[in-house]
Amino acid sequence: MVHLSPIKPALRIVSWAVGGILFSPLPALAVQAHGHPEGLYVHQLGHLAFLVSMLYIWFRTRKRRGAGWVFIRLAVVLFALWNVNTFLIHAIQVSLSPGQFVGRIGGLPRYFQPRSALEVYYYFGKMDHLLCVPAAFFLAMGLRRMGRRPEDASHHEF
Amino acid sequence: MNFKLPLIYIHCVDTIGSTLMLILAAGIFYESFRLRKRSFFHLYLFLLSCSLGTFAVSRASGHILKSFLIYAGEKALWKTLAPLSGSANTVIFVLIASLSFYYGIFRNLQLARDRERRAHLRAIRGARDFLQKVVDSLNTQLVVIDPSYRIVGVNRKFLEDFNLSMDEVVGAYCYNVLHRFCDTVKNCRKDEAEGHFCPWKMIKEGRNASMSMIHRHRYPGMEEPRYIEISASPALDNNGDAEYLIETLTDVTDKIKMEEIERKQEKLTGVMEMASAVAHELNTPMFTVLGNAQLLKRAFKPDDPAQKDVEAILRNVKKMSRLTKQMTQITLYATKDYVDGEKLVDIMAASGSEGDVPVQEKARAAREERWLHLEKMAAMGQLTASVAHELNNALNIVLGYSQLLSRGFSKESRDYGDLKKIEKNAKQCQRIVAGLLDYTRSVAGERSVEDVNRHLEEVLRLVEHRMSLDGIEIVREFSPGLAPVMMDANEMKQVYLNLLNNAAQAMGKNGRVTVTTARSEDEDGVMVSISDTGPGIPPEIMDKIFAPLFTTKEAGLGTGLGLNVSREIVRKHGGTLEAENIPEGGARFIIRLPVYLEKTGDPAPEAPRKSG
């Protein structure tokens, strides 16, 4: 009588299963298709990550004194606010209809007709450069101030 | 809600804001780029700022492109590009966020580097403190000077002696602090004329060797000048160039004054030692005078008027005898119980009771003992000098009376012969005593920086006429521009005179004396040679000619002290006097003296350098 090892039937089952999957594909098992809102979600998550990182830097450097630090913290706070603002604008923008943008000037819409207070906020929030331009300015100023300090005075900045 | 909000403001803010963002991004890149190498923190800030700058560029360029394309009627193209711009912004957001959270890693790197740096600083500080302790413990002033003549460091002794603080000294010019009399480097040239040479200047001129010199400084508020011995050594960099000059300054005023006193005392001691030989040498002529005077006394009748003169001679000869005995007794007294300083240290070290006395104490005690001995010898020397003066006075009286008496006798008479013997021997005594008196007079001599050629010329003018009468020609071979020598000019003139007289006496009539001066072979001295065309020095007496009281001259012509005294004088100047025969005939005496300016390692004369 021939004695068969118990491992052989198990191997046979696994081989059939792998072969079946490989040679009988279904669409859901390949690269997943991404719908329209996914790009927006990713972008919004990017804003959130940006926001959290700015808050993190502010938290880690909040006790730093010396040349440039006030400007850099100010820049970080403004970038954080910009992220909050932009995140909201993106969110509101989804619910707007093209009919709310009326008139044309050089190919661009001329007026915006808000339907709620949130959409009024949208109108003002669209001028986000009022936040990010000062943020970039303060960052440049902070770096400039820091660069003026003697080299040997900045070795323990952390 | 039924109102319209104009979008023109949004468009304007967008366009202007985007443009400003581009400009500011350039500023962020520039400023962060400058910081990146300072520390790990700055590197972190650089990376984060770069990502924020990239975000600014990406977003601003996207907005500007959007406005441009829509305005240009390419709305469809913008719709194609918009997702690309948005995606790029998203990626940059993630990049910023990722970099932000690397803060901890960069911080740890920076802390590790700070720890390392602090450890290095501690090590450097420790080494510096150690060195400072070492230099502060020195009992001599130490100053480090950079090539621009600024002081970079001093030790505590320097600050204490100059009564200055470290802040006042460090960074100040050396000539303002060390030589307060010259306020610029140029002014220091004036001091070079007085023998103040700047070691930095000498090193810059190519002399990298260590050197030492003595400066005479007259400080404000101090009447007496101070003598400062400066030893300077350059600290070399990796290329072998002098980077710093390290000077040690020691106030040697007291030492120099002590040496001066000791020198005088040693001279007086020399007087006394010479007196011993002189007293011995006087015996023979003096007793000859005495014997002849007693013979004369017997020859004259008691009522003869000449008897008084003869008695005066006898009285003074006896006085001379008494004075000579006194000189001998002084010599014996002075040399009795003499204990040499070094021997005293040995004696004290050998004695058990002095076992606990430190070596410095023993040395001090030995110095004091030597000092006392010198004082005693000097006092005896002065006494001897005064006795020699009295002896000279008595001799003059004897000579005077003998010459006076000899006029009354015919040259053939026996009495005339006795009187001439008295005169001759009295003159011999006078020459012996004159040598001693000359030496006594030179004791008070002062040393100064002198030109050898000038003094030689003065002496030659003195003897030139007399020598020319004997047909002796003097040839001068002076080397121009010889370095000066620190010397007692009168003493050295005496040496030249002795050697010239010797040369003239050796040649008799007709001959040539050649006087040569030159830089010595080792470049550290001046050489004076006086050569004659006489018979030269017989080889068998060559090693005796400098011995005291050795003479080859006829009795009455020489004392035998000239060459001995001359060599002693030259030796005291730190030089040598040697004699040799010239192969072509004649003798040559060579004097070698150390030059004053070349102080590096040369044998220092025993006297203070007057202006050095």
CSV table of N, CA and C in Angstrom, one decimal, chain A residues 42 83 89 94:
chain,number,residue,atom,x,y,z
A,42,VAL,N,-8.8,64.4,-2.5
A,42,VAL,CA,-7.3,64.3,-2.3
A,42,VAL,C,-6.8,65.7,-2.0
A,83,ASN,N,-5.1,77.8,4.7
A,83,ASN,CA,-5.6,76.5,4.4
A,83,ASN,C,-7.0,76.3,4.8
A,89,ILE,N,-13.6,77.1,0.9
A,89,ILE,CA,-14.0,77.6,-0.4
A,89,ILE,C,-14.2,76.5,-1.3
A,94,VAL,N,-18.4,73.4,-4.5
A,94,VAL,CA,-19.1,72.2,-5.1
A,94,VAL,C,-20.6,72.4,-5.3
